mmCIF file of C-alpha atoms in Angstrom:
data_model
loop_
_atom_site.group_PDB
_atom_site.id
_atom_site.type_symbol
_atom_site.label_atom_id
_atom_site.label_comp_id
_atom_site.label_asym_id
_atom_site.label_seq_id
_atom_site.Cartn_x
_atom_site.Cartn_y
_atom_site.Cartn_z
ATOM 1 C CA MET B 14 37.041 11.164 -7.110
ATOM 2 C CA ALA B 15 33.361 11.908 -6.586
ATOM 3 C CA ASP B 16 30.287 9.805 -7.256
ATOM 4 C CA ASN B 17 27.717 11.836 -9.179
ATOM 5 C CA TYR B 18 23.959 11.565 -8.770
ATOM 6 C CA ASP B 19 20.855 13.403 -9.843
ATOM 7 C CA ALA B 20 19.562 13.452 -6.265
ATOM 8 C CA LEU B 21 21.032 12.709 -2.847
ATOM 9 C CA LEU B 22 18.837 11.960 0.149
ATOM 10 C CA ILE B 23 20.254 12.623 3.617
ATOM 11 C CA GLY B 24 18.302 10.152 5.731
ATOM 12 C CA GLY B 25 16.552 6.920 4.809
ATOM 13 C CA GLY B 26 13.496 7.074 7.089
ATOM 14 C CA PRO B 27 9.921 7.298 5.747
ATOM 15 C CA ALA B 28 10.450 10.705 4.104
ATOM 16 C CA GLY B 29 13.869 9.981 2.598
ATOM 17 C CA ALA B 30 13.014 6.481 1.415
ATOM 18 C CA THR B 31 9.731 7.645 -0.134
ATOM 19 C CA ALA B 32 11.535 10.409 -2.035
ATOM 20 C CA ALA B 33 14.277 8.022 -3.168
ATOM 21 C CA LEU B 34 11.705 5.507 -4.377
ATOM 22 C CA MET B 35 9.718 8.103 -6.345
ATOM 23 C CA LEU B 36 12.791 9.650 -7.966
ATOM 24 C CA ALA B 37 14.428 6.306 -8.803
ATOM 25 C CA ARG B 38 11.245 5.085 -10.470
ATOM 26 C CA ALA B 39 11.201 8.294 -12.500
ATOM 27 C CA GLY B 40 14.616 7.365 -13.897
ATOM 28 C CA TRP B 41 16.760 9.535 -11.647
ATOM 29 C CA LYS B 42 20.146 8.378 -10.420
ATOM 30 C CA VAL B 43 19.613 8.475 -6.648
ATOM 31 C CA ALA B 44 21.747 7.973 -3.548
ATOM 32 C CA VAL B 45 20.540 7.626 0.048
ATOM 33 C CA VAL B 46 22.878 8.188 2.987
ATOM 34 C CA GLU B 47 21.415 6.693 6.170
ATOM 35 C CA LYS B 48 23.299 6.746 9.450
ATOM 36 C CA ALA B 49 21.611 3.780 11.192
ATOM 37 C CA HIS B 50 21.503 0.049 10.605
ATOM 38 C CA PHE B 51 18.046 -1.210 9.623
ATOM 39 C CA PRO B 52 15.909 -2.604 11.051
ATOM 40 C CA ARG B 53 15.981 -0.214 13.973
ATOM 41 C CA ARG B 54 13.435 0.913 16.525
ATOM 42 C CA LYS B 55 12.548 4.576 16.875
ATOM 43 C CA VAL B 56 10.479 6.760 19.196
ATOM 44 C CA CYS B 57 7.237 7.112 17.283
ATOM 45 C CA GLY B 58 3.519 6.451 17.753
ATOM 46 C CA GLU B 59 3.604 4.248 14.600
ATOM 47 C CA TYR B 60 0.089 5.146 13.412
ATOM 48 C CA LEU B 61 -0.486 5.976 9.733
ATOM 49 C CA SER B 62 -3.723 7.617 8.683
ATOM 50 C CA PRO B 63 -5.765 6.198 5.764
ATOM 51 C CA THR B 64 -4.780 9.229 3.664
ATOM 52 C CA ASN B 65 -1.522 7.367 2.930
ATOM 53 C CA LEU B 66 -3.079 4.327 1.286
ATOM 54 C CA ALA B 67 -3.598 5.892 -2.144
ATOM 55 C CA LEU B 68 0.057 6.956 -2.165
ATOM 56 C CA PHE B 69 1.127 3.505 -0.976
ATOM 57 C CA ARG B 70 -0.734 2.079 -3.975
ATOM 58 C CA LYS B 71 1.264 4.314 -6.284
ATOM 59 C CA LEU B 72 4.488 3.325 -4.537
ATOM 60 C CA GLY B 73 3.622 -0.358 -4.797
ATOM 61 C CA ILE B 74 3.769 -1.079 -1.063
ATOM 62 C CA ALA B 75 0.071 -0.971 -0.087
ATOM 63 C CA ASP B 76 -0.387 -4.753 -0.032
ATOM 64 C CA ASP B 77 2.780 -5.237 2.036
ATOM 65 C CA PHE B 78 1.666 -2.536 4.447
ATOM 66 C CA LEU B 79 -1.843 -3.927 4.909
ATOM 67 C CA GLU B 80 -0.514 -7.457 5.352
ATOM 68 C CA ARG B 81 1.977 -6.471 8.063
ATOM 69 C CA ALA B 82 0.232 -3.635 9.916
ATOM 70 C CA GLY B 83 -1.907 -3.911 13.021
ATOM 71 C CA PRO B 84 -5.721 -4.007 13.030
ATOM 72 C CA PRO B 85 -7.751 -1.177 11.481
ATOM 73 C CA VAL B 86 -8.181 1.704 13.943
ATOM 74 C CA ARG B 87 -11.943 2.146 14.152
ATOM 75 C CA GLN B 88 -12.191 3.995 17.475
ATOM 76 C CA VAL B 89 -10.472 6.863 19.237
ATOM 77 C CA GLY B 90 -10.539 7.361 22.979
ATOM 78 C CA LEU B 91 -9.507 9.475 25.917
ATOM 79 C CA PHE B 92 -7.957 7.978 29.053
ATOM 80 C CA ALA B 93 -7.746 10.660 31.746
ATOM 81 C CA ARG B 94 -7.846 10.022 35.494
ATOM 82 C CA GLU B 95 -10.640 7.500 36.145
ATOM 83 C CA SER B 96 -12.504 8.276 32.937
ATOM 84 C CA VAL B 97 -12.434 6.135 29.806
ATOM 85 C CA LEU B 98 -14.149 7.769 26.828
ATOM 86 C CA THR B 99 -14.404 6.280 23.314
ATOM 87 C CA ALA B 100 -15.911 7.381 20.017
ATOM 88 C CA PRO B 101 -15.999 6.018 16.454
ATOM 89 C CA MET B 102 -13.110 7.040 14.240
ATOM 90 C CA PRO B 103 -14.412 9.072 11.286
ATOM 91 C CA ARG B 104 -13.874 7.134 8.065
ATOM 92 C CA LEU B 105 -12.999 8.508 4.659
ATOM 93 C CA GLY B 106 -14.939 6.036 2.549
ATOM 94 C CA THR B 107 -16.795 2.744 2.493
ATOM 95 C CA THR B 108 -14.005 0.168 2.105
ATOM 96 C CA THR B 109 -11.869 -1.445 4.800
ATOM 97 C CA GLU B 110 -8.850 0.414 3.445
ATOM 98 C CA THR B 111 -10.246 3.710 4.691
ATOM 99 C CA TRP B 112 -9.123 2.914 8.248
ATOM 100 C CA GLY B 113 -5.703 3.902 9.510
ATOM 101 C CA ARG B 114 -3.306 1.305 10.917
ATOM 102 C CA ALA B 115 -0.065 1.165 12.873
ATOM 103 C CA LEU B 116 3.165 -0.470 11.777
ATOM 104 C CA GLY B 117 6.432 -0.597 13.705
ATOM 105 C CA ARG B 118 9.143 1.686 12.402
ATOM 106 C CA GLU B 119 11.627 -1.171 12.227
ATOM 107 C CA THR B 120 9.286 -2.793 9.678
ATOM 108 C CA LEU B 121 8.011 0.264 7.807
ATOM 109 C CA ASP B 122 11.385 1.951 7.357
ATOM 110 C CA THR B 123 13.058 -1.246 6.176
ATOM 111 C CA LEU B 124 10.249 -1.919 3.691
ATOM 112 C CA LEU B 125 10.425 1.567 2.169
ATOM 113 C CA LEU B 126 14.215 1.648 1.913
ATOM 114 C CA GLN B 127 14.327 -1.830 0.365
ATOM 115 C CA ARG B 128 11.819 -0.746 -2.271
ATOM 116 C CA ALA B 129 13.945 2.320 -3.044
ATOM 117 C CA ALA B 130 17.029 0.125 -3.457
ATOM 118 C CA GLU B 131 15.111 -2.284 -5.694
ATOM 119 C CA ALA B 132 14.089 0.686 -7.840
ATOM 120 C CA GLY B 133 17.756 1.527 -8.354
ATOM 121 C CA ALA B 134 18.670 3.896 -5.507
ATOM 122 C CA ARG B 135 22.215 3.468 -4.146
ATOM 123 C CA VAL B 136 22.023 3.139 -0.369
ATOM 124 C CA TRP B 137 25.020 4.099 1.781
ATOM 125 C CA GLN B 138 24.315 2.629 5.203
ATOM 126 C CA PRO B 139 25.397 3.145 7.954
ATOM 127 C CA TRP B 140 26.960 6.369 6.687
ATOM 128 C CA SER B 141 26.533 10.030 7.605
ATOM 129 C CA VAL B 142 26.814 13.208 5.581
ATOM 130 C CA VAL B 143 29.231 15.371 7.571
ATOM 131 C CA LYS B 144 29.738 18.315 5.226
ATOM 132 C CA VAL B 145 27.776 20.031 2.471
ATOM 133 C CA VAL B 146 29.207 22.584 0.030
ATOM 134 C CA LYS B 147 27.083 24.291 -2.609
ATOM 135 C CA ASN B 148 28.737 25.287 -5.897
ATOM 136 C CA PRO B 149 27.186 26.655 -9.114
ATOM 137 C CA GLU B 150 26.875 23.250 -10.764
ATOM 138 C CA ALA B 151 26.004 20.875 -7.931
ATOM 139 C CA VAL B 152 26.002 20.237 -4.206
ATOM 140 C CA VAL B 153 29.106 18.444 -2.943
ATOM 141 C CA CYS B 154 28.629 16.243 0.132
ATOM 142 C CA GLU B 155 31.265 14.523 2.200
ATOM 143 C CA ALA B 156 30.022 11.234 3.653
ATOM 144 C CA ALA B 157 31.701 9.104 6.294
ATOM 145 C CA SER B 158 31.182 5.489 7.281
ATOM 146 C CA ARG B 159 30.021 4.982 10.871
ATOM 147 C CA THR B 160 31.823 1.644 11.119
ATOM 148 C CA SER B 161 35.186 2.497 9.526
ATOM 149 C CA ARG B 162 37.311 5.505 8.609
ATOM 150 C CA GLU B 163 36.221 5.391 4.991
ATOM 151 C CA THR B 164 34.959 8.629 3.458
ATOM 152 C CA LYS B 165 33.339 9.431 0.150
ATOM 153 C CA VAL B 166 32.554 12.538 -1.880
ATOM 154 C CA LEU B 167 29.062 12.498 -3.376
ATOM 155 C CA CYS B 168 27.850 15.160 -5.807
ATOM 156 C CA ALA B 169 24.236 15.775 -6.766
ATOM 157 C CA ARG B 170 22.225 18.403 -8.553
ATOM 158 C CA VAL B 171 19.454 18.025 -5.964
ATOM 159 C CA VAL B 172 20.112 17.398 -2.256
ATOM 160 C CA ILE B 173 17.166 16.636 0.014
ATOM 161 C CA ALA B 174 17.512 16.694 3.795
ATOM 162 C CA ALA B 175 15.374 13.998 5.429
ATOM 163 C CA HIS B 176 17.394 13.637 8.626
ATOM 164 C CA GLY B 177 14.651 14.606 11.078
ATOM 165 C CA SER B 178 14.935 17.317 13.693
ATOM 166 C CA TRP B 179 15.748 15.599 16.969
ATOM 167 C CA GLU B 180 19.512 15.326 16.490
ATOM 168 C CA THR B 181 21.934 18.205 16.102
ATOM 169 C CA GLY B 182 24.785 18.244 13.587
ATOM 170 C CA THR B 183 27.034 20.278 11.349
ATOM 171 C CA LEU B 184 24.789 20.482 8.300
ATOM 172 C CA PRO B 185 23.085 23.771 7.412
ATOM 173 C CA THR B 186 19.691 22.043 7.578
ATOM 174 C CA GLN B 187 20.226 20.715 11.102
ATOM 175 C CA LEU B 188 19.109 22.655 14.151
ATOM 176 C CA SER B 189 21.540 23.927 16.750
ATOM 177 C CA ARG B 190 21.599 22.368 20.187
ATOM 178 C CA PRO B 191 18.976 24.163 22.278
ATOM 179 C CA SER B 192 19.458 25.303 25.842
ATOM 180 C CA MET B 193 17.534 23.146 28.289
ATOM 181 C CA ARG B 194 14.150 24.453 29.398
ATOM 182 C CA GLY B 195 11.619 23.119 31.842
ATOM 183 C CA SER B 196 8.965 23.213 29.120
ATOM 184 C CA ASP B 197 10.946 20.901 26.805
ATOM 185 C CA LEU B 198 8.970 17.845 25.728
ATOM 186 C CA LEU B 199 10.850 14.549 26.054
ATOM 187 C CA GLY B 200 9.577 11.498 24.191
ATOM 188 C CA PHE B 201 9.355 7.864 25.342
ATOM 189 C CA LYS B 202 8.138 4.738 23.590
ATOM 190 C CA ALA B 203 7.884 0.975 24.203
ATOM 191 C CA HIS B 204 6.163 -2.121 22.863
ATOM 192 C CA PHE B 205 4.053 -4.450 25.015
ATOM 193 C CA LEU B 206 2.743 -7.959 24.506
ATOM 194 C CA ASP B 207 -0.534 -9.317 25.950
ATOM 195 C CA CYS B 208 -2.051 -5.847 26.141
ATOM 196 C CA ARG B 209 -5.790 -5.758 26.936
ATOM 197 C CA LEU B 210 -6.436 -2.651 24.877
ATOM 198 C CA THR B 211 -9.511 -3.174 22.706
ATOM 199 C CA ALA B 212 -8.464 -4.050 19.175
ATOM 200 C CA GLY B 213 -8.984 -1.109 16.858
ATOM 201 C CA LEU B 214 -8.992 1.485 19.669
ATOM 202 C CA MET B 215 -6.410 4.293 19.743
ATOM 203 C CA PRO B 216 -6.790 6.312 22.964
ATOM 204 C CA LEU B 217 -5.164 9.598 23.905
ATOM 205 C CA LEU B 218 -3.569 9.439 27.348
ATOM 206 C CA VAL B 219 -3.736 12.681 29.337
ATOM 207 C CA PHE B 220 -1.726 13.110 32.527
ATOM 208 C CA PRO B 221 -0.145 15.992 34.452
ATOM 209 C CA GLY B 222 2.728 17.439 32.453
ATOM 210 C CA GLY B 223 2.228 15.481 29.262
ATOM 211 C CA TYR B 224 0.186 13.295 26.960
ATOM 212 C CA GLY B 225 0.569 10.019 25.100
ATOM 213 C CA GLY B 226 -1.132 7.352 23.061
ATOM 214 C CA MET B 227 -1.613 3.612 22.642
ATOM 215 C CA VAL B 228 -2.362 1.528 19.559
ATOM 216 C CA HIS B 229 -2.104 -2.077 18.410
ATOM 217 C CA THR B 230 0.700 -2.431 15.891
ATOM 218 C CA ASN B 231 2.185 -5.409 14.037
ATOM 219 C CA GLU B 232 3.121 -8.834 15.447
ATOM 220 C CA GLY B 233 0.528 -8.719 18.222
ATOM 221 C CA ARG B 234 2.191 -5.814 19.996
ATOM 222 C CA ALA B 235 0.804 -2.601 21.431
ATOM 223 C CA SER B 236 2.807 0.587 21.041
ATOM 224 C CA VAL B 237 2.806 2.993 23.990
ATOM 225 C CA SER B 238 4.347 6.406 23.399
ATOM 226 C CA CYS B 239 4.224 9.627 25.358
ATOM 227 C CA CYS B 240 5.694 13.099 25.774
ATOM 228 C CA ILE B 241 6.339 14.765 29.106
ATOM 229 C CA ARG B 242 7.699 18.128 30.165
ATOM 230 C CA ARG B 243 11.269 18.116 31.406
ATOM 231 C CA ASN B 244 10.413 19.865 34.711
ATOM 232 C CA GLN B 245 7.721 17.295 35.455
ATOM 233 C CA LEU B 246 10.135 14.445 34.776
ATOM 234 C CA GLU B 247 12.733 16.028 37.041
ATOM 235 C CA ARG B 248 10.204 16.071 39.884
ATOM 236 C CA PHE B 249 9.590 12.349 39.400
ATOM 237 C CA ARG B 250 13.303 11.628 39.434
ATOM 238 C CA ARG B 251 13.836 13.568 42.653
ATOM 239 C CA ALA B 252 10.929 11.773 44.301
ATOM 240 C CA SER B 253 12.230 8.350 43.198
ATOM 241 C CA PRO B 254 16.045 8.465 43.160
ATOM 242 C CA GLY B 255 17.633 5.603 41.279
ATOM 243 C CA VAL B 256 14.588 4.966 39.087
ATOM 244 C CA ALA B 257 15.195 5.205 35.341
ATOM 245 C CA ALA B 258 13.488 8.082 33.548
ATOM 246 C CA ALA B 259 11.277 5.846 31.402
ATOM 247 C CA GLU B 260 10.170 3.803 34.405
ATOM 248 C CA ALA B 261 9.286 6.958 36.308
ATOM 249 C CA VAL B 262 7.240 8.272 33.384
ATOM 250 C CA PHE B 263 5.477 4.941 32.899
ATOM 251 C CA ALA B 264 4.551 4.745 36.589
ATOM 252 C CA HIS B 265 3.149 8.275 36.338
ATOM 253 C CA VAL B 266 1.049 7.362 33.288
ATOM 254 C CA LEU B 267 -0.392 4.273 34.984
ATOM 255 C CA LYS B 268 -1.183 6.217 38.144
ATOM 256 C CA SER B 269 -2.887 8.984 36.172
ATOM 257 C CA CYS B 270 -4.928 6.957 33.633
ATOM 258 C CA ARG B 271 -7.222 4.137 34.707
ATOM 259 C CA GLY B 272 -7.701 3.057 31.097
ATOM 260 C CA ALA B 273 -3.968 2.599 30.550
ATOM 261 C CA ARG B 274 -3.596 0.885 33.920
ATOM 262 C CA GLU B 275 -6.268 -1.679 33.067
ATOM 263 C CA ALA B 276 -5.050 -2.252 29.496
ATOM 264 C CA LEU B 277 -1.472 -2.883 30.614
ATOM 265 C CA ALA B 278 -2.190 -4.748 33.867
ATOM 266 C CA ALA B 279 -0.991 -8.112 32.510
ATOM 267 C CA ALA B 280 1.151 -6.813 29.639
ATOM 268 C CA ARG B 281 4.814 -7.705 29.168
ATOM 269 C CA LEU B 282 7.405 -5.181 28.059
ATOM 270 C CA GLU B 283 9.071 -6.230 24.789
ATOM 271 C CA GLY B 284 12.546 -4.786 24.588
ATOM 272 C CA PRO B 285 13.804 -1.662 26.342
ATOM 273 C CA TRP B 286 12.122 1.711 26.504
ATOM 274 C CA LEU B 287 13.332 4.248 23.958
ATOM 275 C CA SER B 288 13.685 7.952 24.649
ATOM 276 C CA THR B 289 14.450 11.089 22.681
ATOM 277 C CA GLY B 290 14.117 14.817 22.810
ATOM 278 C CA PRO B 291 13.551 17.531 23.153
ATOM 279 C CA ILE B 292 10.757 17.348 20.604
ATOM 280 C CA ARG B 293 10.629 20.635 18.719
ATOM 281 C CA PRO B 294 7.319 21.143 16.903
ATOM 282 C CA GLY B 295 7.090 23.985 14.426
ATOM 283 C CA ILE B 296 7.577 25.043 10.824
ATOM 284 C CA ARG B 297 11.117 25.307 9.479
ATOM 285 C CA SER B 298 12.711 26.183 6.168
ATOM 286 C CA ARG B 299 11.603 23.875 3.365
ATOM 287 C CA PHE B 300 14.080 25.199 0.799
ATOM 288 C CA SER B 301 17.179 27.260 1.485
ATOM 289 C CA GLY B 302 20.577 27.643 -0.101
ATOM 290 C CA GLY B 303 19.784 25.068 -2.765
ATOM 291 C CA LEU B 304 18.816 22.388 -0.210
ATOM 292 C CA PHE B 305 15.318 20.928 0.082
ATOM 293 C CA CYS B 306 13.905 19.687 3.405
ATOM 294 C CA ILE B 307 11.217 17.056 3.908
ATOM 295 C CA GLY B 308 9.835 15.214 6.935
ATOM 296 C CA ASN B 309 10.656 16.633 10.349
ATOM 297 C CA ALA B 310 13.534 18.589 8.841
ATOM 298 C CA ALA B 311 10.880 20.793 7.197
ATOM 299 C CA GLY B 312 8.550 20.934 10.176
ATOM 300 C CA GLU B 313 6.701 18.755 12.631
ATOM 301 C CA ALA B 314 3.486 18.727 14.586
ATOM 302 C CA HIS B 315 2.970 17.838 18.214
ATOM 303 C CA PRO B 316 2.630 14.038 18.308
ATOM 304 C CA ILE B 317 -0.815 14.424 19.870
ATOM 305 C CA ILE B 318 -2.459 14.247 16.417
ATOM 306 C CA ALA B 319 -0.515 11.103 15.375
ATOM 307 C CA GLU B 320 0.375 12.585 11.986
ATOM 308 C CA GLY B 321 4.181 12.510 12.100
ATOM 309 C CA ILE B 322 4.820 9.604 9.714
ATOM 310 C CA SER B 323 2.011 10.675 7.404
ATOM 311 C CA MET B 324 3.379 14.213 7.134
ATOM 312 C CA ALA B 325 6.876 12.880 6.440
ATOM 313 C CA ILE B 326 5.748 10.593 3.620
ATOM 314 C CA GLN B 327 3.367 13.134 2.124
ATOM 315 C CA SER B 328 5.971 15.922 2.194
ATOM 316 C CA ALA B 329 8.271 13.702 0.118
ATOM 317 C CA TRP B 330 5.455 13.190 -2.365
ATOM 318 C CA LEU B 331 4.774 16.956 -2.558
ATOM 319 C CA LEU B 332 8.395 17.688 -3.423
ATOM 320 C CA CYS B 333 9.112 14.796 -5.769
ATOM 321 C CA LYS B 334 5.918 15.341 -7.740
ATOM 322 C CA ARG B 335 7.268 18.801 -8.559
ATOM 323 C CA LEU B 336 10.791 17.640 -9.293
ATOM 324 C CA THR B 337 9.749 14.843 -11.638
ATOM 325 C CA ALA B 338 7.331 17.106 -13.505
ATOM 326 C CA LYS B 339 10.396 18.714 -15.089
ATOM 327 C CA ARG B 340 13.072 17.115 -17.222
ATOM 328 C CA ARG B 341 16.238 16.498 -15.206
ATOM 329 C CA GLU B 342 18.407 18.356 -17.680
ATOM 330 C CA ALA B 343 16.082 21.365 -17.359
ATOM 331 C CA LEU B 344 16.607 21.650 -13.587
ATOM 332 C CA THR B 345 18.805 24.714 -13.716
ATOM 333 C CA HIS B 346 19.512 26.811 -10.647
ATOM 334 C CA ALA B 347 16.600 29.079 -11.529
ATOM 335 C CA ALA B 348 14.296 26.079 -12.111
ATOM 336 C CA LEU B 349 15.209 24.589 -8.733
ATOM 337 C CA GLU B 350 14.509 27.926 -7.063
ATOM 338 C CA GLU B 351 11.073 27.915 -8.679
ATOM 339 C CA VAL B 352 10.430 24.345 -7.525
ATOM 340 C CA GLY B 353 11.584 25.301 -4.030
ATOM 341 C CA ARG B 354 9.183 28.231 -3.776
ATOM 342 C CA ASP B 355 6.286 26.169 -5.115
ATOM 343 C CA TYR B 356 7.040 23.273 -2.767
ATOM 344 C CA ALA B 357 7.421 25.555 0.271
ATOM 345 C CA GLY B 358 4.043 27.140 -0.407
ATOM 346 C CA ALA B 359 2.307 23.807 -0.955
ATOM 347 C CA TRP B 360 3.904 22.386 2.193
ATOM 348 C CA ARG B 361 2.545 25.245 4.317
ATOM 349 C CA GLN B 362 -0.891 24.902 2.742
ATOM 350 C CA TYR B 363 -1.076 21.154 3.418
ATOM 351 C CA PHE B 364 0.643 20.926 6.790
ATOM 352 C CA GLY B 365 0.476 24.375 8.397
ATOM 353 C CA PRO B 366 -3.089 23.892 9.691
ATOM 354 C CA ARG B 367 -2.184 20.501 11.168
ATOM 355 C CA ILE B 368 0.794 21.954 13.019
ATOM 356 C CA HIS B 369 -1.208 24.848 14.443
ATOM 357 C CA ALA B 370 -4.124 22.601 15.429
ATOM 358 C CA ALA B 371 -1.759 20.113 17.078
ATOM 359 C CA ALA B 372 -0.194 22.920 19.127
ATOM 360 C CA LEU B 373 -3.630 23.933 20.407
ATOM 361 C CA PHE B 374 -4.592 20.346 21.247
ATOM 362 C CA ALA B 375 -1.298 19.778 23.071
ATOM 363 C CA GLN B 376 -1.724 22.981 25.062
ATOM 364 C CA LEU B 377 -5.236 21.897 25.989
ATOM 365 C CA ALA B 378 -4.101 18.411 27.022
ATOM 366 C CA MET B 379 -1.317 19.721 29.248
ATOM 367 C CA SER B 380 -3.200 22.670 30.740
ATOM 368 C CA PRO B 381 -3.982 22.546 34.483
ATOM 369 C CA ALA B 382 -7.673 23.125 33.697
ATOM 370 C CA ALA B 383 -7.844 19.964 31.596
ATOM 371 C CA TRP B 384 -6.410 17.924 34.439
ATOM 372 C CA ILE B 385 -8.273 19.509 37.341
ATOM 373 C CA ARG B 386 -11.685 19.655 35.650
ATOM 374 C CA GLY B 387 -11.285 16.348 33.828
ATOM 375 C CA PRO B 388 -12.921 14.964 30.664
ATOM 376 C CA LYS B 389 -16.006 17.185 31.115
ATOM 377 C CA TYR B 390 -13.743 20.106 30.230
ATOM 378 C CA TRP B 391 -12.743 18.380 27.002
ATOM 379 C CA ARG B 392 -16.350 17.877 25.939
ATOM 380 C CA GLN B 393 -17.221 21.516 26.639
ATOM 381 C CA ALA B 394 -14.062 23.061 25.193
ATOM 382 C CA PRO B 395 -14.506 24.852 21.870
ATOM 383 C CA ALA B 396 -13.307 22.986 18.796
#
């Protein structure tokens, strides 16, 4: 026996939960299959740009977000070697809500998924979709509980992959396991208490082999996240046998960036370091074989521009705005193909420039010239 839905979301992170919330409020029968228990921590810079606030108003979570998030980010900075550079953050308007803020993923993801459930979405958690079969009438998904042997067959006219890109799997929308390369970027993230980073400052950390960022997030914490090339990390590990990877990376960041060293001099680590990777920036299929992709499953930018969460949420909005513009009963195979083509084009228009710009910025940050010549090179480099 199968449970039938209008839409099935594979993944309940920011993209999946946003899509589920929008569709459920439009009267769709929605299911979300999320593999992890919430709340859960995740490798992420946690910053959300002010471009999300208008959408948060429409979703009904803006007040909750502003109440829980960290201080408004009014300055950006560059911490590289002994240099500490800061500049005002450009603002989009004249109100306090035009500043971006950071909010921990354990808080943001839980808030969004709860709102989707309150709107009527059925949440299967912790469950995983292990098989997808497309037939002429619907997409049939086999889901399995991660805590028992229970399985379930879920059918939906529309299936949306929001499972990210960092984990491999058996689904047609998941990437294959890549061969290891020295240029792979591995991600690390931790929270700190008693950080001396200036409130409202979000600096870019530049160090040999990688880059990172810092920002004040909720509950008086500072989020520190970074990416580093695999070959650089391997050199650290050989030089310091027995030292954990995250500790080796953190020591390298502190040694390379005076600004980070001073901000974290008296800080206390809250919880363990998280790690993930390899991070695989790029543009992927947004619609294929009757399956839609949003969030990192559709494409992702280098974290250097701190747009990951924003792109995930906004990609869900781009798709669901098109889906809900049509009557559910009118979403034939041909209609879904039309929606898929329209969504794919809009996605590239909105996010393609960000992904390409992020790749250039990341290449600049990790280039030997940037490190050897220092911040002066950054000021003189062409935009």
